Short mmCIF file of C-alpha atoms and ligand atoms in Angstrom, two decimals:
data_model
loop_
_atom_site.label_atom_id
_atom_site.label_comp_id
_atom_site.label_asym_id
_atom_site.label_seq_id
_atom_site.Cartn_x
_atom_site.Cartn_y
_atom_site.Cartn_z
CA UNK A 107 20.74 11.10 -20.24
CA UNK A 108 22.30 7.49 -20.36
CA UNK A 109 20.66 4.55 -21.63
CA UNK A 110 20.71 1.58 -19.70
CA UNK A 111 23.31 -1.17 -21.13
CA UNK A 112 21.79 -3.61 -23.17
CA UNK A 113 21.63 -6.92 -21.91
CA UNK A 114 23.97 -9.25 -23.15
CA UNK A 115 22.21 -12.40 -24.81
CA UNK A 116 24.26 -14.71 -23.40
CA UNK A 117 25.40 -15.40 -19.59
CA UNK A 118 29.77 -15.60 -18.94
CA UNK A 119 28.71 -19.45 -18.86
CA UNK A 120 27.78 -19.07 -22.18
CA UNK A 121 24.19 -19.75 -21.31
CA UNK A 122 21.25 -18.66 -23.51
CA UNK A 123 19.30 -15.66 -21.78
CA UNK A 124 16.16 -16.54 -24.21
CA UNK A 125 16.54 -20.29 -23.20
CA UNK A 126 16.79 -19.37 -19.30
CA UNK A 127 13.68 -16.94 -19.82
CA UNK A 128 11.60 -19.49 -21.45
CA UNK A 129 11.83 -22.24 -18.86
CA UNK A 130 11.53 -19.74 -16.32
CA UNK A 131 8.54 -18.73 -17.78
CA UNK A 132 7.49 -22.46 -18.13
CA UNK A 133 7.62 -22.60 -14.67
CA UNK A 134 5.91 -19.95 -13.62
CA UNK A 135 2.93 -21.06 -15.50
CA UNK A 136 3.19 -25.01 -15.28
CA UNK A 137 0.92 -26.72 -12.12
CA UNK A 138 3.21 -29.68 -12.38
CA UNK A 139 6.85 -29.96 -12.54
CA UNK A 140 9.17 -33.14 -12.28
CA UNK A 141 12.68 -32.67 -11.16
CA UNK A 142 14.86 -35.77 -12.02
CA UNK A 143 18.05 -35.28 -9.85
CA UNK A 144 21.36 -36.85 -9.96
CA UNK A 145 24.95 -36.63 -8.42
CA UNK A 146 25.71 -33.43 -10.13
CA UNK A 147 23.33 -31.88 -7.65
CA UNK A 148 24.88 -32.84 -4.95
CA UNK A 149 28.92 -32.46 -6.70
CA UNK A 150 27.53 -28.55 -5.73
CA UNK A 151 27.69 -29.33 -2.49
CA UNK A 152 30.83 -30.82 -2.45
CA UNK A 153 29.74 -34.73 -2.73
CA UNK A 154 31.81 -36.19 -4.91
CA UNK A 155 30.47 -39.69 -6.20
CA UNK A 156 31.54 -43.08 -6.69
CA UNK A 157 28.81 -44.68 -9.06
CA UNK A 158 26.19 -43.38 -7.46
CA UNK A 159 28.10 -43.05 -3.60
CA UNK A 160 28.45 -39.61 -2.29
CA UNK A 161 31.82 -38.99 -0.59
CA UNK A 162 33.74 -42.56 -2.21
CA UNK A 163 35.33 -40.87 -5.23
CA UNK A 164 38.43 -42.40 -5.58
CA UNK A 165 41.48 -41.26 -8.09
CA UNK A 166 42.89 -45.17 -8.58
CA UNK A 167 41.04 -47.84 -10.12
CA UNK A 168 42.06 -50.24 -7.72
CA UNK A 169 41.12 -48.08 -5.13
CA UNK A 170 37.60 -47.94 -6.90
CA UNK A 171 37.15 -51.58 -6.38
CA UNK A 172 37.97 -52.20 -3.08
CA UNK A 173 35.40 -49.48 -2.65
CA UNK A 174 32.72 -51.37 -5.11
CA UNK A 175 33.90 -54.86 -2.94
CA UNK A 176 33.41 -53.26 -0.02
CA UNK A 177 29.87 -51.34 -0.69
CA UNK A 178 28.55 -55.03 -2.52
CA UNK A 179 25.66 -56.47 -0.78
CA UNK A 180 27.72 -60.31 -0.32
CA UNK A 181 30.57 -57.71 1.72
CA UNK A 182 27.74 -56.17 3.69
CA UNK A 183 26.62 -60.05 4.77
CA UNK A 184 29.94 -61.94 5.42
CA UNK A 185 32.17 -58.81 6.31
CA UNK A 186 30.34 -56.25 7.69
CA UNK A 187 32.37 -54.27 9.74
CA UNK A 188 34.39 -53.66 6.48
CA UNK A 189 31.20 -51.95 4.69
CA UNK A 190 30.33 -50.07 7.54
CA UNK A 191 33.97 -48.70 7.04
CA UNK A 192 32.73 -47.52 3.77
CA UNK A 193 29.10 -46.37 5.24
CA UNK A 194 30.77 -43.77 7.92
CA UNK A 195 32.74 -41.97 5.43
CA UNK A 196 29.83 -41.50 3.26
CA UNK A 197 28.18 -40.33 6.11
CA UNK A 198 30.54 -38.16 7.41
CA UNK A 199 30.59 -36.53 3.94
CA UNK A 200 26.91 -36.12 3.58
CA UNK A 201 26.13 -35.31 7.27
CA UNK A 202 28.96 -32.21 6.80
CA UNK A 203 27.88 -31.13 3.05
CA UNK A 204 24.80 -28.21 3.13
CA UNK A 205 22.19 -27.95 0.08
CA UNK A 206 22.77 -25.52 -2.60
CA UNK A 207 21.12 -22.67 -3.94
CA UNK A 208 19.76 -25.33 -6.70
CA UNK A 209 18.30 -27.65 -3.58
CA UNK A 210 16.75 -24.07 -2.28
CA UNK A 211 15.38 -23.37 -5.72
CA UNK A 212 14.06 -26.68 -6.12
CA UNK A 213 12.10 -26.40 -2.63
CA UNK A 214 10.94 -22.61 -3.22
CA UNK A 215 9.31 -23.96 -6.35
CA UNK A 216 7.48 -26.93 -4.67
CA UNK A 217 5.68 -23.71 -2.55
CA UNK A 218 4.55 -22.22 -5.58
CA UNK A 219 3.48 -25.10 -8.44
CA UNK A 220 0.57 -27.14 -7.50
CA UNK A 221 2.55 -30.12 -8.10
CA UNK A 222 6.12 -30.34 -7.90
CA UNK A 223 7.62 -33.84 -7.57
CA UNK A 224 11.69 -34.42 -7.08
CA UNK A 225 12.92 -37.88 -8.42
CA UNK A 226 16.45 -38.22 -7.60
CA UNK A 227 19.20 -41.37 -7.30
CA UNK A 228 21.08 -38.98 -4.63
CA UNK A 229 21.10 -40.66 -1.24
CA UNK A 230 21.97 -37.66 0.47
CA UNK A 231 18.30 -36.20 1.54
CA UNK A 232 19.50 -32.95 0.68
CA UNK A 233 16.70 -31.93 -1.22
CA UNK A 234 14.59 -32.90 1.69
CA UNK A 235 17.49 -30.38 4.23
CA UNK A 236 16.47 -27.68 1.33
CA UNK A 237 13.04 -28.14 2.15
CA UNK A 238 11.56 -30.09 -0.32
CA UNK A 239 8.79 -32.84 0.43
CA UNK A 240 7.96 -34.37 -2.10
CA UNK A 241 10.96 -36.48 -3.00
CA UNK A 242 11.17 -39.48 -4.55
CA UNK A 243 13.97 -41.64 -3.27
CA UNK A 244 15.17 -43.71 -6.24
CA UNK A 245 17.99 -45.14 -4.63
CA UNK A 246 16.87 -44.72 -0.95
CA UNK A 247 18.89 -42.82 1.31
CA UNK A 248 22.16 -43.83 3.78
CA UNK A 249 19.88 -42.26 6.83
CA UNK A 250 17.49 -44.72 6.51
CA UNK A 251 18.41 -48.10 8.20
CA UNK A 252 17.04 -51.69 8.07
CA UNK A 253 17.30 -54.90 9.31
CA UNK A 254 17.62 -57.24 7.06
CA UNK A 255 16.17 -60.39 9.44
CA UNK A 256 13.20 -58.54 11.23
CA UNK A 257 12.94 -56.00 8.19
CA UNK A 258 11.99 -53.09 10.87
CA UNK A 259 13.24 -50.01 9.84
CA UNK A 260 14.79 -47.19 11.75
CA UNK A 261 15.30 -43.59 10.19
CA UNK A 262 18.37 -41.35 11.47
CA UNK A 263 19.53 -37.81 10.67
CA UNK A 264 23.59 -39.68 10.83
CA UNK A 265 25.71 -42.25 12.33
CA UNK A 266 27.57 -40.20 14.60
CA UNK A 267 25.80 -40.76 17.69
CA UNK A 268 25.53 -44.48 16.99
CA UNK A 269 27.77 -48.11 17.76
CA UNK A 270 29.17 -49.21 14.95
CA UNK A 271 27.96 -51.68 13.99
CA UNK A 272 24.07 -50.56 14.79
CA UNK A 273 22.38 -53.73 15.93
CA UNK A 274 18.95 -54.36 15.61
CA UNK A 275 17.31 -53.91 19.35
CA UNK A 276 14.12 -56.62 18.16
CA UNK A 277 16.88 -59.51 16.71
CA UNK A 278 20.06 -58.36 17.55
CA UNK A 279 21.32 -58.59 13.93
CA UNK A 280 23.33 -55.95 11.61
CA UNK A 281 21.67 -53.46 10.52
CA UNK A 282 22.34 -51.89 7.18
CA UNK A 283 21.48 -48.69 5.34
CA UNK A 284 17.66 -48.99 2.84
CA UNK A 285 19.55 -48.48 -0.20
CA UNK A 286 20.49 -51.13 -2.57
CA UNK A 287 24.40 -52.15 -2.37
CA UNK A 288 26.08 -53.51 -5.33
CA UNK A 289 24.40 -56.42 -6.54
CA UNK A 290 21.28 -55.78 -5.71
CA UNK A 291 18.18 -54.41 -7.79
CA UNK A 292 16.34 -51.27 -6.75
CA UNK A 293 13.75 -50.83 -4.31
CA UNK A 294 10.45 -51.76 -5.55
CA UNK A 295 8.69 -49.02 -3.31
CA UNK A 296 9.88 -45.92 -5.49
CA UNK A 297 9.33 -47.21 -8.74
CA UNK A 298 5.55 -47.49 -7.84
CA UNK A 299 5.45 -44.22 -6.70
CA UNK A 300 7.07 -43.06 -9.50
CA UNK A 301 4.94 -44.46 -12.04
CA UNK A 302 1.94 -43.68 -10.08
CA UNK A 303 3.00 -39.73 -10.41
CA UNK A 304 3.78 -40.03 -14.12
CA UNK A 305 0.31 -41.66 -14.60
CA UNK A 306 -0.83 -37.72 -13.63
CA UNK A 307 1.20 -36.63 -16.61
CA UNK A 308 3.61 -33.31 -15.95
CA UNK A 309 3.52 -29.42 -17.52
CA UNK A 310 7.37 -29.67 -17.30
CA UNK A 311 10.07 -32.24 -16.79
CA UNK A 312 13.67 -31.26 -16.19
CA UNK A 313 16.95 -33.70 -15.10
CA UNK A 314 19.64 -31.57 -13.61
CA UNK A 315 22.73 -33.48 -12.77
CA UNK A 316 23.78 -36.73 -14.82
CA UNK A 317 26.59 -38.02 -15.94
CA UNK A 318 25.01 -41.34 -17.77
CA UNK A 319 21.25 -42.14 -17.54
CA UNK A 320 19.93 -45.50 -16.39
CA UNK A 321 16.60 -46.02 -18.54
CA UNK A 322 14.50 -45.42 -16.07
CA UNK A 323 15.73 -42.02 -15.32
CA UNK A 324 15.42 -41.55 -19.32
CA UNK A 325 12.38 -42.75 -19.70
CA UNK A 326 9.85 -39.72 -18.26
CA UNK A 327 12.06 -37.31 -20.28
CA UNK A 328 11.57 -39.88 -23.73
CA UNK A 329 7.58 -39.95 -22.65
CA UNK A 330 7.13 -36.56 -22.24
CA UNK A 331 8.87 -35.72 -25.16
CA UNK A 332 6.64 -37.98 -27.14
CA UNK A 333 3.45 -36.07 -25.80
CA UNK A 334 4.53 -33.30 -26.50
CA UNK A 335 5.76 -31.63 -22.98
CA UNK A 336 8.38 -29.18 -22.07
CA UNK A 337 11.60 -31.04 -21.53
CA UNK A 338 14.76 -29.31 -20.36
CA UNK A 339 18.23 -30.87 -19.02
CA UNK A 340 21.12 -28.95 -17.03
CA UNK A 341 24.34 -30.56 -16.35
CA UNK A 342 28.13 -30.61 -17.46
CA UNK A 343 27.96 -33.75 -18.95
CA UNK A 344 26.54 -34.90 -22.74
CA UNK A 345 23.82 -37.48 -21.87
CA UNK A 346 21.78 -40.12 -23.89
CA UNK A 347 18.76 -37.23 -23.60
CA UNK A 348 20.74 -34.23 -24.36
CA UNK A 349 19.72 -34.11 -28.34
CA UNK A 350 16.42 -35.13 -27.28
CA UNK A 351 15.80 -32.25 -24.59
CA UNK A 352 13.62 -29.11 -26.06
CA UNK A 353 16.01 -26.92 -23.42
CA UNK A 354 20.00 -27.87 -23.31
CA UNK A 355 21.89 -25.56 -20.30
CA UNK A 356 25.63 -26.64 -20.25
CA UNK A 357 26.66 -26.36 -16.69
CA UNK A 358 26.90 -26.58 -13.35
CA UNK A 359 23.00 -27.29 -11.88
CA UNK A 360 23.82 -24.68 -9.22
CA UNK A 361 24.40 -22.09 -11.66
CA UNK A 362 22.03 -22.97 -14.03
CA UNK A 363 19.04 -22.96 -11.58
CA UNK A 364 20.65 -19.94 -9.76
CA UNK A 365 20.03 -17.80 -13.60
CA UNK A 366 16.69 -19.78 -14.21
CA UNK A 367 15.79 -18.42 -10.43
CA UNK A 368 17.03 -14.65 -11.30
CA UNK A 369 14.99 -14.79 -14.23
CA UNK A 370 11.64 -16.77 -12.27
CA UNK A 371 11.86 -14.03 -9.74
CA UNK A 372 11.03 -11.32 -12.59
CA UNK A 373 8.55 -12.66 -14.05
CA UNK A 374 4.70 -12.05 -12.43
CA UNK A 375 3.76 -15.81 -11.15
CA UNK A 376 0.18 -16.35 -13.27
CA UNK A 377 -2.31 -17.07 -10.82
CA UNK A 378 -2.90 -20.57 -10.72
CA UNK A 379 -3.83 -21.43 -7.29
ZN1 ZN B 98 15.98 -57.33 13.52
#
């Protein structure tokens, strides 16, 4: 008779198996998650970014800010045909790039927790291609366009089937992408929501995916620290929360939520619905 090997208590990532059971077990019994999402998410799925642009990495400085010209919001009024340039290779990019099996995770979760809210700066929508509803768009997203004299909106699943320049068909005038361009604050809209869902308090909040953290992305991991809540943070990079964070998973998101979902799928899902 052979005993069964014992398991290893690490991963070949050198992830904690005690640490990956634990937050899947959080999970399993929280009603209310919030994912915080970055690029790192979407770096998965091949999206490399450009401070906060999916699909404008570039390897030379200068080349980085003709791209940061190009993508400001004074470029997008006086020249632009030269940020739509810019705008059509992000969305050839993001149209081509498919979620991961993080995004899938993410979206399989919102099914089973009560409450599962996604906060992200990615402009992509993939979460929302993964399935997930319940996004928060931080930053807005490239599909959605605006006009910037009539303010009507117009949502779109890519430019491909559009002129270039779109023009508005009320006013006639450019249209432009409901995300904010260099130079320009963030959308109001979000930030509401945002605070209205933190208001509700969470059972869990994880970020998954930054490089640096703007304060506001901080901030519901610093609250819910201070109240006591589960906090957890996956991603390559060392981060203004990482020695805060109750949970610390070195790596890529895709792989980390790929373990925390072997180890989720185990475990009996307490009955809280
Ligand atoms: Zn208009």
């Amino acid at each position: 008779m052979t005993t069964p090997p014992r398991r290893k208590r690490t991963t070949s990532a050198g992830l904690r198996r005690d640490e990956l059971d634990a937050v899947a077990l959080l999970l399993t019994q929280a009603r209310s998650v919030l994912f915080i999402t970055g690029p790192g998410m979407s770096a998965d799925a091949g999206l490399t970014h450009h401070r906060g642009l999916p699909g404008l990495a570039r390897k030379k400085p200068e080349d980085a800010r003709l791209v940061e010209l190009g993508m400001s919001a004074e470029t997008m009024v006086n020249r632009p045909n030269m940020t739509w340039r810019y705008l059509l290779e992000m969305d050839l990019h993001v149209r081509t790039a498919q979620p991961t099996r993080g995004h899938e995770f993410i979206a399989a979760l919102e099914r089973d927790i009560k409450r599962c809210v996604v906060m992200t700066t990615n402009v992509d929508r993939l979460h929302q291609r993964a399935g997930s509803k319940n996004v928060i768009e931080m930053h807005g997203a490239l599909q959605d366009l605006l006009c910037p004299r009539c303010e009507i909106s117009r949502r779109t699943t890519g430019y491909h089937m559009m002129d270039i320049p779109p023009l508005c068909t009320t006013c006639g005038g450019v249209m432009r992408p409901d995300m904010p361009l260099f130079g320009e604050p963030l959308p109001a809209d979000p930030m509401t929501r945002l605070q209205a869902e933190l208001e509700q308090g969470f059972d869990l909040v994880m970020a998954v995916g930054f490089g640096a953290m703007f304060p506001y992305i901080a901030r519901p991991i610093l609250v819910a620290k201070s109240e006591g809540i589960p906090t957890a943070e996956i991603g390559a990079a060392q981060t203004d929360v990482s020695e805060v964070v109750d949970f610390r998973f070195r790596g890529t998101p895709m792989r980390v939520l790929e373990l925390i979902w072997d180890a989720y799928r185990q475990l009996p899902r307490a009955t809280l619905l």
